[in-house]
mmCIF file of C-alpha atoms and ligand atoms in Angstrom:
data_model
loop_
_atom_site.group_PDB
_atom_site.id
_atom_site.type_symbol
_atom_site.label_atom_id
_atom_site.label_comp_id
_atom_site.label_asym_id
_atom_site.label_seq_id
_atom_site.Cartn_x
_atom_site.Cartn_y
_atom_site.Cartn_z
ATOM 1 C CA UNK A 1 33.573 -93.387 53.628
ATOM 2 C CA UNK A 2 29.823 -93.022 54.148
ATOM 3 C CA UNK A 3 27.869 -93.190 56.728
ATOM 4 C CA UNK A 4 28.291 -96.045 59.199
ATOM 5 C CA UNK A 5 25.365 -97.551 61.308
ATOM 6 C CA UNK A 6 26.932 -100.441 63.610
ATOM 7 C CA UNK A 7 24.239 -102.690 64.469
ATOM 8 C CA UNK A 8 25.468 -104.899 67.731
ATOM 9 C CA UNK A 9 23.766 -107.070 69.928
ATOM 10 C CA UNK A 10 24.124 -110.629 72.355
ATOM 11 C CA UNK A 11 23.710 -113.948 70.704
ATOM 12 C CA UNK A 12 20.256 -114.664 69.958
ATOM 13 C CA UNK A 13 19.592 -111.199 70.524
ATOM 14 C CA UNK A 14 17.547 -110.649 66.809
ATOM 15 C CA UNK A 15 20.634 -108.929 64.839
ATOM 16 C CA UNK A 16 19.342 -110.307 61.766
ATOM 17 C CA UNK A 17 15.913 -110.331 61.979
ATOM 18 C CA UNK A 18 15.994 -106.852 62.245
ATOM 19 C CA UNK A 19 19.058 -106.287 60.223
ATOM 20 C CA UNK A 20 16.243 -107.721 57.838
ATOM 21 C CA UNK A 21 13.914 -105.001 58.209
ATOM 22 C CA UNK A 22 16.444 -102.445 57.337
ATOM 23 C CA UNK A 23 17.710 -104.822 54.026
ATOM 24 C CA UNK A 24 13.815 -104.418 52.949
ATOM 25 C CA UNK A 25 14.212 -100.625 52.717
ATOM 26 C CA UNK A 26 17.461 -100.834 50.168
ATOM 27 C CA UNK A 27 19.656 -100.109 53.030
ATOM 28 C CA UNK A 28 22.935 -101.823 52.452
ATOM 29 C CA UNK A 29 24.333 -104.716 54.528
ATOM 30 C CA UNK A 30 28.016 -105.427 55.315
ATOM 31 C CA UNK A 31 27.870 -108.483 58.055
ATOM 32 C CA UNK A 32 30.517 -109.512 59.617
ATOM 33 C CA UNK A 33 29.700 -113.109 59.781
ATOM 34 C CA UNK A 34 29.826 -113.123 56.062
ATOM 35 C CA UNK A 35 32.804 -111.286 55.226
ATOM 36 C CA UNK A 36 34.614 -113.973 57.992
ATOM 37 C CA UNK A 37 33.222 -116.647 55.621
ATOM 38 C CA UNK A 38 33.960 -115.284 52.690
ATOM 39 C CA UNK A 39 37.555 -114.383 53.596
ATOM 40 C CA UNK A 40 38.095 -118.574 53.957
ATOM 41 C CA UNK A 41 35.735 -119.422 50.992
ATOM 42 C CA UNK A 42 36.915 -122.369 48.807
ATOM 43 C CA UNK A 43 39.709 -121.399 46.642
ATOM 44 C CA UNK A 44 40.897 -118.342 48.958
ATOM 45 C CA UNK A 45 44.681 -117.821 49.627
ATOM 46 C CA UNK A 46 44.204 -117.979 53.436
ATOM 47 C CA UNK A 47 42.021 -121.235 53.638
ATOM 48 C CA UNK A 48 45.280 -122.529 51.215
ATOM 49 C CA UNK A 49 47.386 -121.247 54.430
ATOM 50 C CA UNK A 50 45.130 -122.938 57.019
ATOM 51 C CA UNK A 51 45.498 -126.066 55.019
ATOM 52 C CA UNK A 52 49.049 -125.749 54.659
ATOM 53 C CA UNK A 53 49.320 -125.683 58.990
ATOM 54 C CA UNK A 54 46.600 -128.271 59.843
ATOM 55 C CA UNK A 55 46.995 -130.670 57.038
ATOM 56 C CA UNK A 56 44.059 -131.418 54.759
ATOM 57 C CA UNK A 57 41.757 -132.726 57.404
ATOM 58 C CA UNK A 58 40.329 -129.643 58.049
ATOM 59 C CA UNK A 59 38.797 -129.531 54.184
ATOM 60 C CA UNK A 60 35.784 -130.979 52.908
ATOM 61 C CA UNK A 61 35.739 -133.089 50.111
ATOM 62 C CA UNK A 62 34.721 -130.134 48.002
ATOM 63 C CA UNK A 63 37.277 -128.286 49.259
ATOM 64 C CA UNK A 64 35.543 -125.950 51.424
ATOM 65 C CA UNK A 65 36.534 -125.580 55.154
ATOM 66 C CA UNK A 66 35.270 -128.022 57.520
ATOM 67 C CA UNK A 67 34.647 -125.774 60.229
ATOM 68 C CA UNK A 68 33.952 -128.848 62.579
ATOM 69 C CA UNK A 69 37.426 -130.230 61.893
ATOM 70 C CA UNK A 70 39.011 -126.882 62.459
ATOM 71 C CA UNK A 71 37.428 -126.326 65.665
ATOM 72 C CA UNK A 72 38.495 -129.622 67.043
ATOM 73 C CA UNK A 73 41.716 -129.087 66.147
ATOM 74 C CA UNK A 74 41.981 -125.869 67.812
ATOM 75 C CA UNK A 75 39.948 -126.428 71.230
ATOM 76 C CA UNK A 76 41.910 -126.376 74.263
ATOM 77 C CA UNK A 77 45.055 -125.580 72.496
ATOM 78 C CA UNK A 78 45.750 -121.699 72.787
ATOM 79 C CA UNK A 79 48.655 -121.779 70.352
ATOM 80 C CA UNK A 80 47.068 -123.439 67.867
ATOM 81 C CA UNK A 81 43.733 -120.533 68.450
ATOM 82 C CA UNK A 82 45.993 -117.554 68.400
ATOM 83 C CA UNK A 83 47.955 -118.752 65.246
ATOM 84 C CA UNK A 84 44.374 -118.959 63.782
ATOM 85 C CA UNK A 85 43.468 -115.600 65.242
ATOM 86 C CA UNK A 86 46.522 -113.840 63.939
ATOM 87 C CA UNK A 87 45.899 -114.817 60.710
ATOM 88 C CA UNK A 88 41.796 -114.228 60.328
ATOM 89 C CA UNK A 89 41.231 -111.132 62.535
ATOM 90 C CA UNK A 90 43.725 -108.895 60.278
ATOM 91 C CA UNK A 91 42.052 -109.941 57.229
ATOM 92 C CA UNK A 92 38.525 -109.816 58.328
ATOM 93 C CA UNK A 93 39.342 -106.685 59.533
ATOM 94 C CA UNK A 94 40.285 -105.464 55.851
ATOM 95 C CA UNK A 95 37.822 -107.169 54.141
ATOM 96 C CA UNK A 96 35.385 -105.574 55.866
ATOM 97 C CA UNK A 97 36.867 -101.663 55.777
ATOM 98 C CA UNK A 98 36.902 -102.882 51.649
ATOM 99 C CA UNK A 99 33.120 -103.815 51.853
ATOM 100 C CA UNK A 100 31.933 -100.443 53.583
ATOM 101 C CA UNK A 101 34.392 -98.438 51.525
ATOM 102 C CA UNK A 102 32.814 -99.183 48.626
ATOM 103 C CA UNK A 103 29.284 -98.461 49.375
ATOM 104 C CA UNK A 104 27.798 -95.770 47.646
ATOM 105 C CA UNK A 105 24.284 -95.429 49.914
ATOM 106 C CA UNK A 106 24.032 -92.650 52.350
ATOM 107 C CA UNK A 107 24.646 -94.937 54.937
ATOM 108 C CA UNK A 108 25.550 -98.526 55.576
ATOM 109 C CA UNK A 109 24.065 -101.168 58.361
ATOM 110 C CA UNK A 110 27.449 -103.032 59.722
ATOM 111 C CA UNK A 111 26.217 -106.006 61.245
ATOM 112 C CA UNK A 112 28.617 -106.695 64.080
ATOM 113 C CA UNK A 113 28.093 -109.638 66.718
ATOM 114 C CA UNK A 114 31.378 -108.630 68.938
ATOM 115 C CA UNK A 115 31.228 -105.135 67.587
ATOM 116 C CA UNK A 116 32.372 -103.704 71.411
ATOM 117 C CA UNK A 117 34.644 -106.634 72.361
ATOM 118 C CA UNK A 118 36.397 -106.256 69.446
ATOM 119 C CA UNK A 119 36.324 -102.861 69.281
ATOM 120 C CA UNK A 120 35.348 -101.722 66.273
ATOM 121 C CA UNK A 121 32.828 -99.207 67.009
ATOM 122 C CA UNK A 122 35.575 -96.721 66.233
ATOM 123 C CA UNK A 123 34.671 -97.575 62.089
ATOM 124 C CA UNK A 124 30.696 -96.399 63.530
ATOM 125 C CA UNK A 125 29.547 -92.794 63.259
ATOM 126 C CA UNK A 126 26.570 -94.294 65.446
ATOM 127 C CA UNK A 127 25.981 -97.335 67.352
ATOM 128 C CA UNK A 128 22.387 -99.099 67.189
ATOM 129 C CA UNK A 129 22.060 -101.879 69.756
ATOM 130 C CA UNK A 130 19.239 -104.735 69.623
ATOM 131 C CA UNK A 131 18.388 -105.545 73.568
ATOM 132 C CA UNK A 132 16.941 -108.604 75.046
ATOM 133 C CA UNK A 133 16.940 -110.132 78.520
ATOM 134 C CA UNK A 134 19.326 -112.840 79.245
ATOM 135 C CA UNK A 135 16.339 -115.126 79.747
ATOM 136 C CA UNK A 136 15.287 -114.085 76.201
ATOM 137 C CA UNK A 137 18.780 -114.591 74.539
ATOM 138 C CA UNK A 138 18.993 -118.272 76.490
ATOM 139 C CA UNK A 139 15.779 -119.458 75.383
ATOM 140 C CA UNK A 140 15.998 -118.122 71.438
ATOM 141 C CA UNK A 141 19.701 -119.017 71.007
ATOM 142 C CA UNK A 142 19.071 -122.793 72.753
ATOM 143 C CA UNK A 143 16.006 -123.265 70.592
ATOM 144 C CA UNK A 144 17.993 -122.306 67.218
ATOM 145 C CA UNK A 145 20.829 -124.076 67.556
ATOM 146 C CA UNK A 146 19.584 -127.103 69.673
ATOM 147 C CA UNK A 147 22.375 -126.209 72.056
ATOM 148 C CA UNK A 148 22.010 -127.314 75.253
ATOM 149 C CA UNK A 149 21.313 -123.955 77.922
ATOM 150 C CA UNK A 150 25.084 -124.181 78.975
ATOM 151 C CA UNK A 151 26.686 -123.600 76.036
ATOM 152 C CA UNK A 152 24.965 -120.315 75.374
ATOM 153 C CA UNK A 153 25.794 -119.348 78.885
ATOM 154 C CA UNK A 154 29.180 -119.454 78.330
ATOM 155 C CA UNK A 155 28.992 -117.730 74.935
ATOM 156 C CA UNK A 156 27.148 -115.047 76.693
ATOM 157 C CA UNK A 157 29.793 -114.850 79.730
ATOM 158 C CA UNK A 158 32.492 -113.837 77.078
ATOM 159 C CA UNK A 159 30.577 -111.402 75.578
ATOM 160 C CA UNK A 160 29.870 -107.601 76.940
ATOM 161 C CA UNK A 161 27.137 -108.057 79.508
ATOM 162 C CA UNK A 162 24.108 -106.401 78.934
ATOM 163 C CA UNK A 163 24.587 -102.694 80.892
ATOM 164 C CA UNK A 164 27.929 -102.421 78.975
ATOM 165 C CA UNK A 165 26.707 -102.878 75.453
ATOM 166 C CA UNK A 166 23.653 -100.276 76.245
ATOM 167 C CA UNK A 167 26.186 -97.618 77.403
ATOM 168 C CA UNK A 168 27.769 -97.813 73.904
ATOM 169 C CA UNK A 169 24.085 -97.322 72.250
ATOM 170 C CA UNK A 170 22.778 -94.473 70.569
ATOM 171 C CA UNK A 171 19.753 -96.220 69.495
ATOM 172 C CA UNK A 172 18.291 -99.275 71.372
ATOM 173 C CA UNK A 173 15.872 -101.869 69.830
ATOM 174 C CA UNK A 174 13.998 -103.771 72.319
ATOM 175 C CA UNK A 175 13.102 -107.339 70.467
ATOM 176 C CA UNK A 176 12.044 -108.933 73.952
ATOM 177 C CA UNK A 177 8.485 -109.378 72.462
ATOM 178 C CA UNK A 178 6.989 -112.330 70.822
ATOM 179 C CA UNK A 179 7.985 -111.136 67.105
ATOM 180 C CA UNK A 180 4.079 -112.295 66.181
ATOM 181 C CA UNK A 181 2.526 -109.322 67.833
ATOM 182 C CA UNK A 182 5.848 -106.900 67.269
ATOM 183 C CA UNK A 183 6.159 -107.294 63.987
ATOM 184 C CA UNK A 184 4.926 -104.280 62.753
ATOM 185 C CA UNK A 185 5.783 -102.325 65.914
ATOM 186 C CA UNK A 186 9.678 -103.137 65.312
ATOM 187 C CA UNK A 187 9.027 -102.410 61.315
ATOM 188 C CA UNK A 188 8.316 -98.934 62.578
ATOM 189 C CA UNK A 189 10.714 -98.543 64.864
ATOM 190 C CA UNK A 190 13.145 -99.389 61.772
ATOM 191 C CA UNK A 191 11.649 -96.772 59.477
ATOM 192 C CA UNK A 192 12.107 -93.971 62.252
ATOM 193 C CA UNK A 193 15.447 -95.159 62.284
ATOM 194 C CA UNK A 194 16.126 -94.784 58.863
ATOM 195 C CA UNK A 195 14.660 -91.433 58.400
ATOM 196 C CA UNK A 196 17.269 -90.442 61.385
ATOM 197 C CA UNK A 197 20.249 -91.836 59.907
ATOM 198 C CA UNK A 198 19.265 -91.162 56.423
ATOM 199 C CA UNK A 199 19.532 -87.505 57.908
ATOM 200 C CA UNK A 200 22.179 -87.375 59.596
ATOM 201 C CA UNK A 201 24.227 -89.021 57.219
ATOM 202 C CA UNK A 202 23.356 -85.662 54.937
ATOM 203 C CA UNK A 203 24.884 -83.694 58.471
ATOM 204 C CA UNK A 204 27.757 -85.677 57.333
ATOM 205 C CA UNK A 205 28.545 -85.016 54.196
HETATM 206 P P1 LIG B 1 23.322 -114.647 66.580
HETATM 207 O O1 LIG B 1 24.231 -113.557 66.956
HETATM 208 O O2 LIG B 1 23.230 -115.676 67.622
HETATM 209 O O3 LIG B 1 23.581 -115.212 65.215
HETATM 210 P P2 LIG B 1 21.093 -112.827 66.077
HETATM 211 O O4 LIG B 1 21.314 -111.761 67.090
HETATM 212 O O5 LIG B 1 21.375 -112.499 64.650
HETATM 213 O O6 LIG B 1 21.793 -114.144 66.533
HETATM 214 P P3 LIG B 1 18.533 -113.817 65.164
HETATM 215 O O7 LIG B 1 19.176 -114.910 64.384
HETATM 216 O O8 LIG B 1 17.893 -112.692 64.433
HETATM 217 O O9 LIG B 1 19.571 -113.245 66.235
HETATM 218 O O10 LIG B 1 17.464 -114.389 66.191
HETATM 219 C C1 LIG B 1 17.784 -115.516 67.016
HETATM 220 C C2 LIG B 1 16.617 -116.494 66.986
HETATM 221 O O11 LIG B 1 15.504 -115.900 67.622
HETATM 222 C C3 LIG B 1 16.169 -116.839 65.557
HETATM 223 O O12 LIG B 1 15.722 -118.153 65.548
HETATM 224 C C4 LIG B 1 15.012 -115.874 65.323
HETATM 225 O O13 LIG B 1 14.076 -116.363 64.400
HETATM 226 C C5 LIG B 1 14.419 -115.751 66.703
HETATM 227 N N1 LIG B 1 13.830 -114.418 66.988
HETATM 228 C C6 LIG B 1 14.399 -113.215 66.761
HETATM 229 N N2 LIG B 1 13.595 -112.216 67.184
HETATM 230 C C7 LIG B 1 12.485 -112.811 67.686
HETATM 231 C C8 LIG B 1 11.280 -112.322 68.291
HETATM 232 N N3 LIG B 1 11.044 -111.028 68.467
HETATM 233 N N4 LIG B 1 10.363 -113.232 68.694
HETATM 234 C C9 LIG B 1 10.590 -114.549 68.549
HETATM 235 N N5 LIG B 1 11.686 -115.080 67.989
HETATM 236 C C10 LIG B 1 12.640 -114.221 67.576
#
């Protein structure tokens, strides 16, 4: 396997806005977000399965998963969440090792939202984490989504706090700045970056 950059971070933290930064260089991008949607795209054996347990409601008219349906489905009823669980989490999990397996760059970015929770920063030969106050994540994530203040809170209350995702970094991005004047500051930042990992991903070899 190559080399494998984690890239973690809160909600709202700026994962993919600087994730972007490092796509602009060539560098490749495996993101977990995607693979979990791609692993239930339309057609795919396991959104058959999901089907199969919850009945049709929980497809579009298309055929593609109504992830609104699913969820209401599933809220407040743990059985019904850890069937669900048991099923996507395994084959995330091997969708993604596929992804980063077959990368041929010297290193990959592996975009990773719950990267310590669900610990997976074993897969990482070095962890890069994109910091922001709480204050900072409430008021991005809120204004994104439209979600009301509380929401976010408790999205942020089971995730990693803040001092226990920073003592799994070995690189730290501070986005707390109005991306208007840190633009090119963070663009920098990300090309030091690269020149390290490009590096030490030769080490590696
Ligand atoms: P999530 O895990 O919630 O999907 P994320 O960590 O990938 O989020 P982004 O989607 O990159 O975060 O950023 C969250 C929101 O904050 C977006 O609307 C983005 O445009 C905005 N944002 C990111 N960085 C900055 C910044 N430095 N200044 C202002 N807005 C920012």
């Amino acid at each position: 396997m190559n080399y494998i950059v984690g890239l973690t971070g809160g909600i709202g933290s700026g994962k993919s806005t600087i994730a972007e930064f490092f796509a602009e260089l060539g560098v490749p991008i495996v993101d977990a977000d995607v693979v979990a949607r791609q692993v239930v795209e339309k057609g795919s054996p396991l959104l058959a399965q999901i089907a199969d347990h919850f009945g049709n409601q929980i497809l579009t008219e298309a055929g593609e998963l109504n992830r609104t349906a699913l969820r209401a489905l599933i809220f407040g009823n743990e059985n019904e969440k850890n069937w669900l669980n048991a099923l996507l989490h395994p084959a995330i999990r091997q969708a993604m090792l596929a992804q980063l397996q077959a990368q041929t760059a010297a290193y990959t970015l592996f975009v990773v939202p719950l990267l310590i929770e669900n610990k997976l920063t074993a897969l990482c030969d070095r962890i890069l984490v994109i910091d922001v106050s709480e204050q900072t994540q409430l008021k991005r994530a809120s204004l994104r989504d439209q979600n009301n203040q509380k929401l976010i809170q408790q999205i942020m209350d089971a995730q990693v706090n803040r001092a226990t995702r920073l003592s799994y970094a070995d690189d730290v991005i501070n986005n707390d700045g109005e991306i208007a004047q840190t633009r090119d500051l963070l663009r920098q930042k990300v090309l030091e970056l690269h020149h390290t990992y490009l590096a030490l991903a030769e080490e590696k070899r």
